[in-house]
Short mmCIF file of C-alpha atoms in Angstrom, two decimals:
data_model
loop_
_atom_site.label_atom_id
_atom_site.label_comp_id
_atom_site.label_asym_id
_atom_site.label_seq_id
_atom_site.Cartn_x
_atom_site.Cartn_y
_atom_site.Cartn_z
CA MET A 1 -15.78 -8.91 9.15
CA ALA A 2 -15.69 -7.50 5.61
CA THR A 3 -11.87 -7.73 3.97
CA ARG A 4 -10.61 -4.17 3.90
CA ILE A 5 -9.78 -2.63 0.40
CA LYS A 6 -6.85 -0.34 -0.60
CA ILE A 7 -6.80 1.23 -3.80
CA CYS A 8 -3.27 2.63 -4.68
CA GLY A 9 -1.20 4.88 -6.89
CA LEU A 10 -4.46 7.27 -7.55
CA ARG A 11 -3.67 10.29 -9.40
CA THR A 12 -7.15 12.07 -10.39
CA ALA A 13 -10.50 13.11 -8.74
CA GLN A 14 -12.11 10.28 -10.84
CA ASP A 15 -9.92 7.76 -9.97
CA VAL A 16 -10.90 8.70 -6.24
CA ALA A 17 -14.68 9.14 -7.14
CA ALA A 18 -14.37 5.39 -9.15
CA ALA A 19 -12.53 3.93 -5.67
CA VAL A 20 -14.69 5.24 -3.75
CA ALA A 21 -17.80 4.54 -4.99
CA CYS A 22 -16.94 0.64 -5.12
CA GLY A 23 -16.57 0.76 -1.42
CA ALA A 24 -12.60 1.04 -1.25
CA ASP A 25 -11.79 1.88 2.76
CA ASP A 26 -8.25 3.51 1.58
CA ILE A 27 -6.80 5.29 -1.10
CA GLY A 28 -3.02 5.40 -1.57
CA LEU A 29 -1.15 8.25 -2.80
CA VAL A 30 2.22 7.59 -4.02
CA PHE A 31 5.42 9.93 -3.57
CA PHE A 32 8.14 8.56 -5.34
CA PRO A 33 9.50 10.07 -8.59
CA LYS A 34 10.32 6.82 -10.25
CA SER A 35 6.99 5.95 -10.32
CA PRO A 36 4.61 6.37 -12.98
CA ARG A 37 1.78 6.95 -10.11
CA ASN A 38 4.02 9.57 -8.55
CA LEU A 39 2.36 12.78 -7.46
CA ASP A 40 3.94 16.00 -6.54
CA PHE A 41 2.63 17.80 -3.01
CA ASP A 42 0.15 20.25 -4.80
CA ALA A 43 -1.44 17.84 -6.78
CA ALA A 44 -1.54 15.33 -3.88
CA ALA A 45 -3.08 18.23 -1.53
CA GLU A 46 -5.97 18.73 -4.02
CA LEU A 47 -6.73 15.67 -4.71
CA ALA A 48 -6.76 14.75 -0.82
CA LEU A 49 -9.60 17.44 -0.68
CA THR A 50 -11.98 14.91 -2.48
CA VAL A 51 -11.26 12.10 -0.64
CA PRO A 52 -14.54 11.81 1.84
CA LEU A 53 -14.41 11.51 5.51
CA GLY A 54 -14.12 7.69 6.54
CA VAL A 55 -11.77 7.04 3.81
CA ARG A 56 -8.45 6.55 4.56
CA LYS A 57 -5.79 8.25 2.96
CA VAL A 58 -2.47 6.56 2.78
CA GLY A 59 0.63 8.34 1.58
CA LEU A 60 3.36 5.66 0.11
CA VAL A 61 6.85 6.93 0.62
CA VAL A 62 10.49 5.16 -0.28
CA ASP A 63 13.30 6.02 1.97
CA MET A 64 11.99 9.67 2.27
CA ASP A 65 14.51 11.86 4.04
CA ASP A 66 12.82 14.25 7.16
CA ALA A 67 13.46 17.34 5.08
CA ALA A 68 11.20 16.09 2.64
CA LEU A 69 8.71 14.06 4.78
CA ASP A 70 8.22 17.22 6.59
CA ASP A 71 7.45 19.00 3.79
CA LEU A 72 4.71 16.48 2.58
CA LEU A 73 3.12 16.44 6.43
CA ALA A 74 3.10 20.19 6.19
CA ARG A 75 1.14 20.15 2.62
CA VAL A 76 -0.94 16.94 2.02
CA PRO A 77 -3.38 15.80 4.75
CA LEU A 78 -2.64 11.93 5.44
CA ASP A 79 -3.83 9.80 7.82
CA MET A 80 -1.10 7.15 7.22
CA LEU A 81 2.08 6.48 6.00
CA GLN A 82 3.52 3.03 3.89
CA LEU A 83 6.97 3.22 4.13
CA HIS A 84 7.82 1.18 1.01
CA GLY A 85 11.48 1.54 1.09
CA SER A 86 14.38 -0.22 3.00
CA GLU A 87 13.67 1.74 6.35
CA THR A 88 15.00 -0.35 8.99
CA PRO A 89 12.98 -0.79 12.11
CA GLU A 90 14.46 1.83 13.87
CA ARG A 91 13.69 4.27 11.48
CA VAL A 92 9.88 3.64 11.29
CA ALA A 93 9.91 4.07 14.88
CA ASP A 94 11.90 7.51 13.79
CA ILE A 95 9.07 8.31 11.17
CA ARG A 96 6.54 7.09 13.52
CA ALA A 97 7.01 9.46 16.24
CA ARG A 98 8.21 12.50 13.97
CA SER A 99 5.05 12.41 12.14
CA GLY A 100 2.41 11.41 14.38
CA LEU A 101 0.82 9.00 12.19
CA PRO A 102 0.16 5.21 12.19
CA VAL A 103 2.87 4.03 10.01
CA MET A 104 1.95 0.62 7.73
CA LYS A 105 5.63 -0.97 6.78
CA ALA A 106 5.94 -2.51 3.51
CA ILE A 107 7.75 -6.00 3.17
CA GLY A 108 9.11 -7.66 0.32
CA VAL A 109 8.26 -11.21 -0.05
CA ALA A 110 9.66 -13.70 -2.50
CA THR A 111 10.42 -16.83 0.04
CA ALA A 112 9.80 -17.76 3.79
CA ASP A 113 14.06 -16.23 4.45
CA ASP A 114 12.25 -12.74 3.64
CA LEU A 115 10.11 -12.67 6.83
CA VAL A 116 12.97 -13.11 9.26
CA GLY A 117 13.20 -9.53 11.40
CA LEU A 118 9.25 -9.60 10.64
CA ASP A 119 8.54 -9.36 14.26
CA ASP A 120 11.11 -6.62 14.72
CA TYR A 121 9.09 -4.17 12.17
CA MET A 122 5.52 -5.26 14.12
CA ALA A 123 6.99 -4.03 17.24
CA VAL A 124 7.32 -0.48 15.93
CA CYS A 125 4.39 0.11 13.43
CA GLU A 126 0.31 -0.07 13.18
CA GLN A 127 0.55 -2.43 10.38
CA ILE A 128 2.34 -4.54 7.98
CA LEU A 129 2.36 -4.66 4.02
CA VAL A 130 3.09 -7.84 2.37
CA ASP A 131 4.40 -7.43 -1.19
CA ALA A 132 5.84 -9.36 -3.89
CA LYS A 133 9.74 -8.40 -3.44
CA ALA A 134 10.59 -6.38 -6.29
CA PRO A 135 12.94 -7.89 -9.13
CA LYS A 136 16.64 -7.25 -8.49
CA ASP A 137 16.30 -4.76 -12.03
CA ALA A 138 13.40 -3.34 -10.99
CA ASP A 139 12.81 0.62 -11.01
CA LEU A 140 10.23 0.14 -8.39
CA PRO A 141 9.77 -1.52 -4.38
CA GLY A 142 5.93 -2.41 -5.52
CA GLY A 143 3.59 -2.32 -7.64
CA ASN A 144 5.42 -4.31 -10.48
CA GLY A 145 2.33 -6.67 -10.93
CA HIS A 146 4.12 -10.01 -9.22
CA THR A 147 2.71 -12.24 -6.98
CA PHE A 148 4.53 -14.64 -4.74
CA ASP A 149 4.05 -17.93 -2.99
CA TRP A 150 1.55 -17.08 -0.80
CA SER A 151 1.87 -20.25 1.54
CA VAL A 152 5.01 -18.98 3.38
CA LEU A 153 2.69 -16.28 5.40
CA GLY A 154 1.11 -19.79 6.86
CA ASP A 155 3.43 -19.86 9.64
CA VAL A 156 3.15 -15.74 10.40
CA ASN A 157 1.92 -14.90 14.00
CA TRP A 158 0.68 -11.92 13.20
CA LYS A 159 0.85 -8.92 16.25
CA VAL A 160 -0.39 -6.12 14.27
CA PRO A 161 -2.89 -5.81 11.04
CA TRP A 162 -1.46 -7.00 7.67
CA MET A 163 -2.46 -6.31 4.34
CA LEU A 164 -1.67 -8.56 1.11
CA ALA A 165 -0.44 -7.30 -1.95
CA GLY A 166 1.50 -8.04 -4.91
CA GLY A 167 0.05 -9.22 -8.51
CA LEU A 168 -3.98 -9.11 -6.90
CA ARG A 169 -6.03 -8.16 -9.51
CA PRO A 170 -9.75 -8.88 -10.44
CA SER A 171 -9.16 -12.43 -11.60
CA ASN A 172 -6.96 -13.91 -8.34
CA VAL A 173 -7.70 -11.55 -5.21
CA ALA A 174 -10.77 -13.81 -3.96
CA ASP A 175 -8.40 -16.98 -4.25
CA ALA A 176 -5.67 -15.02 -2.30
CA ILE A 177 -7.96 -13.86 0.48
CA ARG A 178 -8.95 -17.75 0.66
CA GLN A 179 -5.85 -18.94 0.52
CA THR A 180 -4.15 -16.45 3.20
CA GLY A 181 -6.94 -15.12 5.23
CA ALA A 182 -5.95 -11.78 4.95
CA PRO A 183 -7.92 -9.32 6.27
CA MET A 184 -7.05 -6.35 3.96
CA VAL A 185 -5.78 -6.37 0.10
CA ASP A 186 -4.34 -3.71 -1.50
CA VAL A 187 -4.15 -3.08 -5.48
CA SER A 188 -2.24 -0.76 -7.92
CA SER A 189 -1.47 -2.08 -11.35
CA GLY A 190 -4.05 -4.75 -11.09
CA VAL A 191 -6.88 -2.22 -11.96
CA GLU A 192 -4.83 -0.34 -14.18
CA ARG A 193 -5.11 -0.30 -18.27
CA ALA A 194 -2.10 1.46 -18.23
CA PRO A 195 0.86 2.08 -15.86
CA GLY A 196 -0.20 4.98 -13.50
CA VAL A 197 -3.73 5.10 -15.48
CA LYS A 198 -6.55 3.47 -13.46
CA ASN A 199 -9.30 1.63 -15.12
CA PRO A 200 -12.49 2.14 -13.37
CA ASP A 201 -14.40 -0.74 -14.55
CA ALA A 202 -11.51 -3.09 -13.06
CA ILE A 203 -11.49 -1.21 -9.67
CA ARG A 204 -15.17 -2.15 -10.00
CA ASP A 205 -14.27 -5.58 -10.49
CA PHE A 206 -11.67 -5.86 -8.00
CA CYS A 207 -13.99 -4.60 -5.02
CA ALA A 208 -16.73 -6.82 -6.46
CA ALA A 209 -14.48 -10.37 -6.27
CA VAL A 210 -13.57 -9.04 -2.54
CA ARG A 211 -17.13 -8.22 -1.39
CA GLY A 212 -18.29 -11.43 -3.00
CA ILE A 213 -16.61 -13.78 -0.86
#
């Protein structure tokens, strides 16, 4: 089965076109004001209209409250929510019920200790995203360009589909998939020429590296 590819942090129609042309399965739209990839809802609604049918639109949110979440979902046509904050399993379940959308919960990992409680999240969401744990002084919960020790994932009993993220780029994604068996991969900073500015050549090279395995 082909590895699923998500290109996250897209901000322009050109970004979307580059990702789609290279065979990306998912595109990620970021709704987090501190991120250089942040979109306002109006811009995101326009961008979502450029995404062809069959490509999943994933909205990344960070500890978003109910009012903002309701506004987002009323204005932007999304297919999935990616929760990238400190949401508890209870909050994940609440957002899943409130939104009516499938939910992907991001888990920051540095050591095996960070996987404690993973079963609780897998019980309340459709998908898990395993990302490199953000440094203590980081402003962003993800998209920092760091990898982690992939070997800590070796003993996980995955009860839901999962996606690997964290420092992936064209030069290392094939090795990451071989080492972890990841069925899905996610990239953002690894295909940028500057924070928030995607490089279509890097997107092409990333997708080619994944598809070439």
